[in-house]
Amino acid sequence: MACAAWALGESGVDLVDASVTWEGLVEAGEDVVLHDALCPMTPPAFIAACVEQARESGEVVVGCRPVTDTVKVVGDSRVGATLDRDDLVAITSPLVLPAGVVARLDRRPATDLARAVADLAAAGHRVRLLPAPAEGRRVSSVEDVRLLAALTSATA
């Protein structure tokens, strides 16, 4: 959590306490940056680039990483087709909502960034994917933490 908060501060994003209501964020008339604490080493420069893209385009911007695993469709307890990795991305941090989009939303987006992106796209908002650096990956296991530590250590 501390690394994620540091990265937001270094990127020029003001941190907002979770107790601030969605209505308060809308009234502020500013961009909103949602950052997944499970992407703790997302570089500040990448967060700033996402904010800049959202401001320039007026579109929702989200970090993403390529899917490198083999992904299979499973149905009725049977392994089916292999999905083409070229058509897949993993959603990472940040998710940037430009002020114009924030003003049109009647509630806070889902805290799960992938769900939030799907909901925003389904509601007709254009979503721009920005490839995140390797350090911006999401961690979900001890192995992921070890990989992230190796990628971001001072000797790397």
N, C-alpha and C. Protein backbone atom coordinates (compact mmCIF):
# COMPACT_ATOMS: atom_id res chain seq x y z
N MET A 1 0.82 -1.18 0.00
CA MET A 1 0.00 0.00 0.00
C MET A 1 0.87 1.26 0.00
N ALA A 2 1.94 1.23 0.78
CA ALA A 2 2.81 2.40 0.87
C ALA A 2 3.45 2.71 -0.47
N CYS A 3 3.89 1.69 -1.19
CA CYS A 3 4.52 1.90 -2.51
C CYS A 3 3.51 2.51 -3.48
N ALA A 4 2.29 2.00 -3.47
CA ALA A 4 1.26 2.52 -4.37
C ALA A 4 0.96 3.97 -4.06
N ALA A 5 0.83 4.31 -2.78
CA ALA A 5 0.56 5.70 -2.39
C ALA A 5 1.72 6.61 -2.78
N TRP A 6 2.95 6.13 -2.59
CA TRP A 6 4.13 6.91 -2.97
C TRP A 6 4.11 7.19 -4.47
N ALA A 7 3.82 6.15 -5.28
CA ALA A 7 3.83 6.32 -6.74
C ALA A 7 2.80 7.35 -7.17
N LEU A 8 1.62 7.32 -6.55
CA LEU A 8 0.60 8.31 -6.90
C LEU A 8 1.08 9.72 -6.58
N GLY A 9 1.64 9.89 -5.38
CA GLY A 9 2.14 11.21 -4.99
C GLY A 9 3.25 11.70 -5.91
N GLU A 10 4.18 10.81 -6.26
CA GLU A 10 5.28 11.18 -7.15
C GLU A 10 4.79 11.52 -8.56
N SER A 11 3.65 10.97 -8.97
CA SER A 11 3.14 11.23 -10.32
C SER A 11 2.36 12.53 -10.39
N GLY A 12 2.18 13.19 -9.24
CA GLY A 12 1.45 14.45 -9.22
C GLY A 12 -0.03 14.30 -8.94
N VAL A 13 -0.45 13.09 -8.57
CA VAL A 13 -1.86 12.84 -8.26
C VAL A 13 -2.09 13.10 -6.78
N ASP A 14 -3.17 13.82 -6.46
CA ASP A 14 -3.53 14.06 -5.07
C ASP A 14 -4.28 12.85 -4.54
N LEU A 15 -3.84 12.35 -3.39
CA LEU A 15 -4.53 11.22 -2.76
C LEU A 15 -5.81 11.71 -2.10
N VAL A 16 -6.85 10.91 -2.24
CA VAL A 16 -8.14 11.24 -1.64
C VAL A 16 -8.52 10.12 -0.69
N ASP A 17 -8.94 10.48 0.49
CA ASP A 17 -9.36 9.51 1.49
C ASP A 17 -10.59 8.76 0.99
N ALA A 18 -10.64 7.47 1.29
CA ALA A 18 -11.76 6.63 0.83
C ALA A 18 -13.09 7.08 1.39
N SER A 19 -13.08 7.92 2.41
CA SER A 19 -14.35 8.39 2.98
C SER A 19 -15.00 9.50 2.15
N VAL A 20 -14.27 10.05 1.17
CA VAL A 20 -14.85 11.09 0.31
C VAL A 20 -15.93 10.44 -0.56
N THR A 21 -17.09 11.04 -0.60
CA THR A 21 -18.20 10.47 -1.37
C THR A 21 -17.97 10.66 -2.86
N TRP A 22 -18.67 9.83 -3.65
CA TRP A 22 -18.59 9.98 -5.10
C TRP A 22 -19.10 11.36 -5.50
N GLU A 23 -20.16 11.82 -4.85
CA GLU A 23 -20.71 13.14 -5.15
C GLU A 23 -19.66 14.22 -4.92
N GLY A 24 -18.86 14.06 -3.85
CA GLY A 24 -17.79 15.02 -3.57
C GLY A 24 -16.73 15.03 -4.65
N LEU A 25 -16.41 13.85 -5.18
CA LEU A 25 -15.44 13.78 -6.27
C LEU A 25 -15.99 14.42 -7.54
N VAL A 26 -17.26 14.18 -7.82
CA VAL A 26 -17.88 14.79 -9.01
C VAL A 26 -17.88 16.31 -8.87
N GLU A 27 -18.26 16.80 -7.70
CA GLU A 27 -18.30 18.26 -7.46
C GLU A 27 -16.93 18.91 -7.59
N ALA A 28 -15.87 18.16 -7.28
CA ALA A 28 -14.52 18.72 -7.38
C ALA A 28 -14.15 19.05 -8.82
N GLY A 29 -14.80 18.37 -9.79
CA GLY A 29 -14.55 18.66 -11.20
C GLY A 29 -13.16 18.29 -11.69
N GLU A 30 -12.56 17.29 -11.05
CA GLU A 30 -11.21 16.89 -11.42
C GLU A 30 -11.18 15.45 -11.93
N ASP A 31 -10.07 15.10 -12.55
CA ASP A 31 -9.86 13.72 -12.97
C ASP A 31 -9.79 12.84 -11.73
N VAL A 32 -10.18 11.58 -11.89
CA VAL A 32 -10.08 10.61 -10.80
C VAL A 32 -9.17 9.48 -11.27
N VAL A 33 -8.19 9.15 -10.43
CA VAL A 33 -7.25 8.07 -10.73
C VAL A 33 -7.50 6.96 -9.72
N LEU A 34 -7.87 5.78 -10.23
CA LEU A 34 -8.05 4.61 -9.38
C LEU A 34 -6.80 3.76 -9.52
N HIS A 35 -6.22 3.41 -8.39
CA HIS A 35 -4.97 2.66 -8.40
C HIS A 35 -5.14 1.40 -7.57
N ASP A 36 -4.80 0.27 -8.15
CA ASP A 36 -4.89 -1.02 -7.48
C ASP A 36 -3.65 -1.22 -6.63
N ALA A 37 -3.83 -1.36 -5.33
CA ALA A 37 -2.69 -1.57 -4.44
C ALA A 37 -1.94 -2.86 -4.75
N LEU A 38 -2.57 -3.77 -5.51
CA LEU A 38 -1.89 -5.00 -5.91
C LEU A 38 -0.99 -4.78 -7.14
N CYS A 39 -0.87 -3.53 -7.56
CA CYS A 39 0.10 -3.13 -8.58
C CYS A 39 1.05 -2.12 -7.90
N PRO A 40 1.75 -2.56 -6.84
CA PRO A 40 2.44 -1.62 -5.96
C PRO A 40 3.63 -0.90 -6.57
N MET A 41 4.24 -1.44 -7.61
CA MET A 41 5.44 -0.83 -8.15
C MET A 41 5.21 -0.13 -9.49
N THR A 42 3.96 0.21 -9.76
CA THR A 42 3.66 0.95 -10.99
C THR A 42 4.47 2.25 -10.96
N PRO A 43 5.30 2.49 -11.95
CA PRO A 43 6.16 3.68 -11.93
C PRO A 43 5.35 4.99 -11.98
N PRO A 44 5.76 5.98 -11.18
CA PRO A 44 5.08 7.27 -11.20
C PRO A 44 4.99 7.88 -12.60
N ALA A 45 6.04 7.72 -13.40
CA ALA A 45 6.02 8.30 -14.76
C ALA A 45 4.93 7.67 -15.61
N PHE A 46 4.65 6.38 -15.40
CA PHE A 46 3.59 5.73 -16.16
C PHE A 46 2.22 6.25 -15.71
N ILE A 47 2.04 6.42 -14.41
CA ILE A 47 0.77 6.97 -13.91
C ILE A 47 0.56 8.36 -14.50
N ALA A 48 1.61 9.18 -14.47
CA ALA A 48 1.50 10.54 -15.02
C ALA A 48 1.18 10.51 -16.51
N ALA A 49 1.77 9.56 -17.25
CA ALA A 49 1.48 9.45 -18.69
C ALA A 49 0.03 9.06 -18.92
N CYS A 50 -0.52 8.20 -18.09
CA CYS A 50 -1.93 7.82 -18.22
C CYS A 50 -2.84 9.01 -17.95
N VAL A 51 -2.52 9.79 -16.93
CA VAL A 51 -3.31 10.99 -16.62
C VAL A 51 -3.25 11.97 -17.79
N GLU A 52 -2.07 12.18 -18.34
CA GLU A 52 -1.91 13.09 -19.48
C GLU A 52 -2.74 12.62 -20.68
N GLN A 53 -2.68 11.31 -20.98
CA GLN A 53 -3.46 10.76 -22.10
C GLN A 53 -4.95 10.98 -21.89
N ALA A 54 -5.43 10.74 -20.66
CA ALA A 54 -6.85 10.92 -20.37
C ALA A 54 -7.26 12.39 -20.52
N ARG A 55 -6.44 13.28 -20.05
CA ARG A 55 -6.75 14.72 -20.16
C ARG A 55 -6.77 15.17 -21.61
N GLU A 56 -5.78 14.71 -22.39
CA GLU A 56 -5.70 15.12 -23.79
C GLU A 56 -6.84 14.55 -24.63
N SER A 57 -7.21 13.29 -24.37
CA SER A 57 -8.20 12.61 -25.21
C SER A 57 -9.63 12.73 -24.69
N GLY A 58 -9.78 12.99 -23.39
CA GLY A 58 -11.12 12.98 -22.79
C GLY A 58 -11.66 11.57 -22.62
N GLU A 59 -10.81 10.56 -22.87
CA GLU A 59 -11.22 9.16 -22.77
C GLU A 59 -10.70 8.54 -21.48
N VAL A 60 -11.36 7.49 -21.05
CA VAL A 60 -10.88 6.69 -19.95
C VAL A 60 -9.58 6.03 -20.40
N VAL A 61 -8.58 6.01 -19.53
CA VAL A 61 -7.30 5.37 -19.85
C VAL A 61 -6.98 4.36 -18.76
N VAL A 62 -6.54 3.18 -19.17
CA VAL A 62 -6.19 2.14 -18.21
C VAL A 62 -4.90 1.45 -18.65
N GLY A 63 -4.09 1.11 -17.64
CA GLY A 63 -2.88 0.35 -17.90
C GLY A 63 -3.23 -1.10 -18.22
N CYS A 64 -2.42 -1.72 -19.06
CA CYS A 64 -2.64 -3.13 -19.38
C CYS A 64 -1.31 -3.81 -19.63
N ARG A 65 -1.32 -5.12 -19.50
CA ARG A 65 -0.14 -5.93 -19.78
C ARG A 65 -0.55 -7.04 -20.73
N PRO A 66 0.35 -7.50 -21.58
CA PRO A 66 0.00 -8.60 -22.49
C PRO A 66 -0.22 -9.89 -21.70
N VAL A 67 -1.10 -10.73 -22.20
CA VAL A 67 -1.31 -12.05 -21.62
C VAL A 67 -0.31 -12.99 -22.29
N THR A 68 0.48 -13.66 -21.48
CA THR A 68 1.50 -14.56 -22.03
C THR A 68 1.21 -16.03 -21.74
N ASP A 69 0.26 -16.29 -20.86
CA ASP A 69 -0.12 -17.68 -20.56
C ASP A 69 -1.04 -18.21 -21.65
N THR A 70 -1.08 -19.53 -21.77
CA THR A 70 -2.06 -20.16 -22.64
C THR A 70 -3.39 -20.16 -21.91
N VAL A 71 -4.42 -19.65 -22.58
CA VAL A 71 -5.75 -19.53 -21.96
C VAL A 71 -6.71 -20.44 -22.72
N LYS A 72 -7.35 -21.32 -21.96
CA LYS A 72 -8.28 -22.29 -22.55
C LYS A 72 -9.71 -21.98 -22.12
N VAL A 73 -10.66 -22.29 -23.00
CA VAL A 73 -12.07 -22.20 -22.68
C VAL A 73 -12.47 -23.53 -22.05
N VAL A 74 -13.20 -23.46 -20.93
CA VAL A 74 -13.66 -24.68 -20.25
C VAL A 74 -15.17 -24.60 -20.13
N GLY A 75 -15.85 -25.67 -20.50
CA GLY A 75 -17.30 -25.74 -20.38
C GLY A 75 -17.75 -27.17 -20.15
N ASP A 76 -18.72 -27.34 -19.30
CA ASP A 76 -19.22 -28.68 -18.98
C ASP A 76 -18.08 -29.62 -18.58
N SER A 77 -17.14 -29.11 -17.80
CA SER A 77 -16.00 -29.88 -17.30
C SER A 77 -15.10 -30.41 -18.41
N ARG A 78 -15.13 -29.76 -19.58
CA ARG A 78 -14.28 -30.17 -20.70
C ARG A 78 -13.40 -28.99 -21.13
N VAL A 79 -12.17 -29.30 -21.45
CA VAL A 79 -11.24 -28.29 -21.94
C VAL A 79 -11.51 -28.10 -23.43
N GLY A 80 -11.71 -26.84 -23.80
CA GLY A 80 -12.06 -26.54 -25.19
C GLY A 80 -10.97 -25.77 -25.90
N ALA A 81 -11.39 -24.82 -26.67
CA ALA A 81 -10.50 -24.07 -27.56
C ALA A 81 -9.49 -23.23 -26.78
N THR A 82 -8.38 -22.95 -27.46
CA THR A 82 -7.38 -22.03 -26.94
C THR A 82 -7.71 -20.64 -27.44
N LEU A 83 -7.74 -19.67 -26.54
CA LEU A 83 -7.99 -18.29 -26.94
C LEU A 83 -6.70 -17.68 -27.50
N ASP A 84 -6.85 -16.83 -28.49
CA ASP A 84 -5.71 -16.16 -29.11
C ASP A 84 -5.21 -15.07 -28.16
N ARG A 85 -3.99 -15.20 -27.68
CA ARG A 85 -3.42 -14.22 -26.75
C ARG A 85 -3.36 -12.82 -27.34
N ASP A 86 -3.28 -12.72 -28.65
CA ASP A 86 -3.21 -11.39 -29.28
C ASP A 86 -4.49 -10.59 -29.03
N ASP A 87 -5.58 -11.28 -28.69
CA ASP A 87 -6.85 -10.62 -28.44
C ASP A 87 -7.10 -10.37 -26.96
N LEU A 88 -6.11 -10.65 -26.11
CA LEU A 88 -6.29 -10.55 -24.67
C LEU A 88 -5.29 -9.59 -24.04
N VAL A 89 -5.72 -8.92 -22.97
CA VAL A 89 -4.83 -8.11 -22.14
C VAL A 89 -5.21 -8.35 -20.68
N ALA A 90 -4.24 -8.12 -19.80
CA ALA A 90 -4.50 -8.12 -18.37
C ALA A 90 -4.58 -6.66 -17.93
N ILE A 91 -5.65 -6.29 -17.25
CA ILE A 91 -5.82 -4.92 -16.79
C ILE A 91 -4.95 -4.70 -15.56
N THR A 92 -4.23 -3.58 -15.55
CA THR A 92 -3.39 -3.20 -14.41
C THR A 92 -3.74 -1.77 -14.01
N SER A 93 -2.95 -1.20 -13.17
CA SER A 93 -3.15 0.18 -12.74
C SER A 93 -2.38 1.13 -13.64
N PRO A 94 -2.81 2.36 -13.70
CA PRO A 94 -4.00 2.93 -13.09
C PRO A 94 -5.18 2.91 -14.04
N LEU A 95 -6.33 3.28 -13.51
CA LEU A 95 -7.53 3.56 -14.31
C LEU A 95 -7.80 5.04 -14.11
N VAL A 96 -7.74 5.81 -15.20
CA VAL A 96 -7.90 7.26 -15.11
C VAL A 96 -9.22 7.66 -15.76
N LEU A 97 -10.04 8.34 -14.98
CA LEU A 97 -11.32 8.86 -15.45
C LEU A 97 -11.17 10.37 -15.60
N PRO A 98 -11.18 10.88 -16.83
CA PRO A 98 -11.08 12.34 -16.98
C PRO A 98 -12.32 13.01 -16.38
N ALA A 99 -12.17 14.26 -16.00
CA ALA A 99 -13.24 14.99 -15.31
C ALA A 99 -14.57 14.92 -16.06
N GLY A 100 -14.54 14.98 -17.38
CA GLY A 100 -15.78 14.92 -18.16
C GLY A 100 -16.50 13.59 -17.99
N VAL A 101 -15.77 12.51 -17.88
CA VAL A 101 -16.37 11.20 -17.65
C VAL A 101 -16.90 11.12 -16.22
N VAL A 102 -16.11 11.61 -15.27
CA VAL A 102 -16.53 11.60 -13.87
C VAL A 102 -17.88 12.30 -13.73
N ALA A 103 -18.04 13.43 -14.41
CA ALA A 103 -19.27 14.21 -14.31
C ALA A 103 -20.49 13.44 -14.82
N ARG A 104 -20.28 12.51 -15.74
CA ARG A 104 -21.40 11.76 -16.32
C ARG A 104 -21.72 10.46 -15.58
N LEU A 105 -20.90 10.09 -14.60
CA LEU A 105 -21.14 8.84 -13.87
C LEU A 105 -22.00 9.10 -12.64
N ASP A 106 -23.00 8.25 -12.44
CA ASP A 106 -23.87 8.46 -11.28
C ASP A 106 -23.39 7.76 -10.02
N ARG A 107 -22.34 6.94 -10.16
CA ARG A 107 -21.79 6.28 -8.97
C ARG A 107 -20.32 5.93 -9.21
N ARG A 108 -19.66 5.65 -8.11
CA ARG A 108 -18.25 5.27 -8.13
C ARG A 108 -18.09 3.97 -8.92
N PRO A 109 -17.10 3.87 -9.78
CA PRO A 109 -16.86 2.61 -10.50
C PRO A 109 -16.51 1.48 -9.54
N ALA A 110 -16.62 0.27 -10.02
CA ALA A 110 -16.26 -0.91 -9.23
C ALA A 110 -14.81 -0.78 -8.77
N THR A 111 -14.51 -1.35 -7.61
CA THR A 111 -13.13 -1.30 -7.12
C THR A 111 -12.23 -2.26 -7.88
N ASP A 112 -12.78 -3.31 -8.45
CA ASP A 112 -12.02 -4.21 -9.32
C ASP A 112 -11.85 -3.50 -10.66
N LEU A 113 -10.61 -3.19 -11.01
CA LEU A 113 -10.38 -2.38 -12.21
C LEU A 113 -10.86 -3.04 -13.49
N ALA A 114 -10.71 -4.35 -13.61
CA ALA A 114 -11.19 -5.04 -14.82
C ALA A 114 -12.70 -4.91 -14.93
N ARG A 115 -13.41 -5.07 -13.83
CA ARG A 115 -14.88 -4.91 -13.82
C ARG A 115 -15.25 -3.47 -14.14
N ALA A 116 -14.52 -2.51 -13.56
CA ALA A 116 -14.79 -1.10 -13.83
C ALA A 116 -14.61 -0.77 -15.31
N VAL A 117 -13.54 -1.29 -15.92
CA VAL A 117 -13.30 -1.06 -17.35
C VAL A 117 -14.43 -1.64 -18.18
N ALA A 118 -14.83 -2.87 -17.85
CA ALA A 118 -15.94 -3.51 -18.59
C ALA A 118 -17.22 -2.71 -18.45
N ASP A 119 -17.51 -2.25 -17.24
CA ASP A 119 -18.73 -1.45 -17.01
C ASP A 119 -18.68 -0.13 -17.77
N LEU A 120 -17.54 0.53 -17.74
CA LEU A 120 -17.41 1.82 -18.44
C LEU A 120 -17.57 1.64 -19.95
N ALA A 121 -16.95 0.60 -20.49
CA ALA A 121 -17.06 0.33 -21.93
C ALA A 121 -18.51 -0.02 -22.29
N ALA A 122 -19.17 -0.83 -21.45
CA ALA A 122 -20.57 -1.21 -21.71
C ALA A 122 -21.49 0.00 -21.66
N ALA A 123 -21.13 1.00 -20.87
CA ALA A 123 -21.93 2.22 -20.77
C ALA A 123 -21.64 3.20 -21.91
N GLY A 124 -20.75 2.82 -22.82
CA GLY A 124 -20.48 3.65 -23.99
C GLY A 124 -19.27 4.56 -23.89
N HIS A 125 -18.51 4.46 -22.81
CA HIS A 125 -17.31 5.29 -22.68
C HIS A 125 -16.17 4.65 -23.46
N ARG A 126 -15.44 5.47 -24.21
CA ARG A 126 -14.27 4.95 -24.92
C ARG A 126 -13.17 4.70 -23.90
N VAL A 127 -12.53 3.55 -24.00
CA VAL A 127 -11.46 3.17 -23.09
C VAL A 127 -10.19 2.97 -23.90
N ARG A 128 -9.17 3.72 -23.55
CA ARG A 128 -7.88 3.62 -24.22
C ARG A 128 -6.95 2.77 -23.35
N LEU A 129 -6.36 1.75 -23.95
CA LEU A 129 -5.41 0.88 -23.25
C LEU A 129 -4.01 1.43 -23.44
N LEU A 130 -3.27 1.54 -22.35
CA LEU A 130 -1.89 2.01 -22.43
C LEU A 130 -1.00 0.90 -21.86
N PRO A 131 -0.10 0.35 -22.69
CA PRO A 131 0.74 -0.76 -22.22
C PRO A 131 1.60 -0.35 -21.02
N ALA A 132 1.42 -1.06 -19.92
CA ALA A 132 2.16 -0.79 -18.68
C ALA A 132 3.53 -1.44 -18.73
N PRO A 133 4.50 -0.82 -18.08
CA PRO A 133 5.83 -1.44 -18.00
C PRO A 133 5.77 -2.69 -17.12
N ALA A 134 6.79 -3.51 -17.22
CA ALA A 134 6.83 -4.77 -16.45
C ALA A 134 6.64 -4.54 -14.96
N GLU A 135 7.16 -3.44 -14.44
CA GLU A 135 7.02 -3.14 -13.01
C GLU A 135 5.57 -2.87 -12.61
N GLY A 136 4.73 -2.58 -13.59
CA GLY A 136 3.33 -2.26 -13.32
C GLY A 136 2.44 -3.47 -13.21
N ARG A 137 3.02 -4.65 -13.20
CA ARG A 137 2.20 -5.87 -13.14
C ARG A 137 1.50 -5.99 -11.81
N ARG A 138 0.41 -6.76 -11.84
CA ARG A 138 -0.39 -7.03 -10.65
C ARG A 138 0.16 -8.27 -9.97
N VAL A 139 0.21 -8.23 -8.65
CA VAL A 139 0.69 -9.39 -7.90
C VAL A 139 -0.49 -10.11 -7.26
N SER A 140 -0.44 -11.44 -7.31
CA SER A 140 -1.52 -12.22 -6.69
C SER A 140 -0.98 -13.45 -5.99
N SER A 141 0.34 -13.58 -5.93
CA SER A 141 0.94 -14.73 -5.27
C SER A 141 2.33 -14.36 -4.78
N VAL A 142 2.88 -15.22 -3.95
CA VAL A 142 4.25 -15.01 -3.46
C VAL A 142 5.23 -14.99 -4.63
N GLU A 143 4.98 -15.84 -5.63
CA GLU A 143 5.86 -15.87 -6.80
C GLU A 143 5.83 -14.53 -7.55
N ASP A 144 4.64 -13.94 -7.65
CA ASP A 144 4.52 -12.63 -8.30
C ASP A 144 5.31 -11.57 -7.53
N VAL A 145 5.25 -11.62 -6.21
CA VAL A 145 5.99 -10.66 -5.38
C VAL A 145 7.49 -10.84 -5.61
N ARG A 146 7.94 -12.08 -5.66
CA ARG A 146 9.38 -12.34 -5.91
C ARG A 146 9.80 -11.80 -7.28
N LEU A 147 8.98 -12.01 -8.29
CA LEU A 147 9.29 -11.50 -9.63
C LEU A 147 9.34 -9.98 -9.63
N LEU A 148 8.38 -9.34 -8.99
CA LEU A 148 8.35 -7.89 -8.93
C LEU A 148 9.56 -7.35 -8.17
N ALA A 149 9.94 -8.04 -7.09
CA ALA A 149 11.13 -7.62 -6.34
C ALA A 149 12.38 -7.72 -7.22
N ALA A 150 12.48 -8.77 -8.01
CA ALA A 150 13.63 -8.92 -8.92
C ALA A 150 13.64 -7.84 -9.99
N LEU A 151 12.46 -7.50 -10.50
CA LEU A 151 12.37 -6.48 -11.55
C LEU A 151 12.71 -5.09 -11.04
N THR A 152 12.47 -4.84 -9.76
CA THR A 152 12.60 -3.48 -9.24
C THR A 152 13.75 -3.30 -8.25
N SER A 153 14.55 -4.34 -8.04
CA SER A 153 15.66 -4.20 -7.09
C SER A 153 16.70 -3.25 -7.66
N ALA A 154 17.48 -2.67 -6.79
CA ALA A 154 18.51 -1.72 -7.20
C ALA A 154 19.57 -2.35 -8.08
N THR A 155 19.74 -3.66 -8.00
CA THR A 155 20.76 -4.33 -8.81
C THR A 155 20.21 -4.80 -10.15
N ALA A 156 18.90 -4.66 -10.37
CA ALA A 156 18.29 -5.14 -11.62
C ALA A 156 18.66 -4.24 -12.77
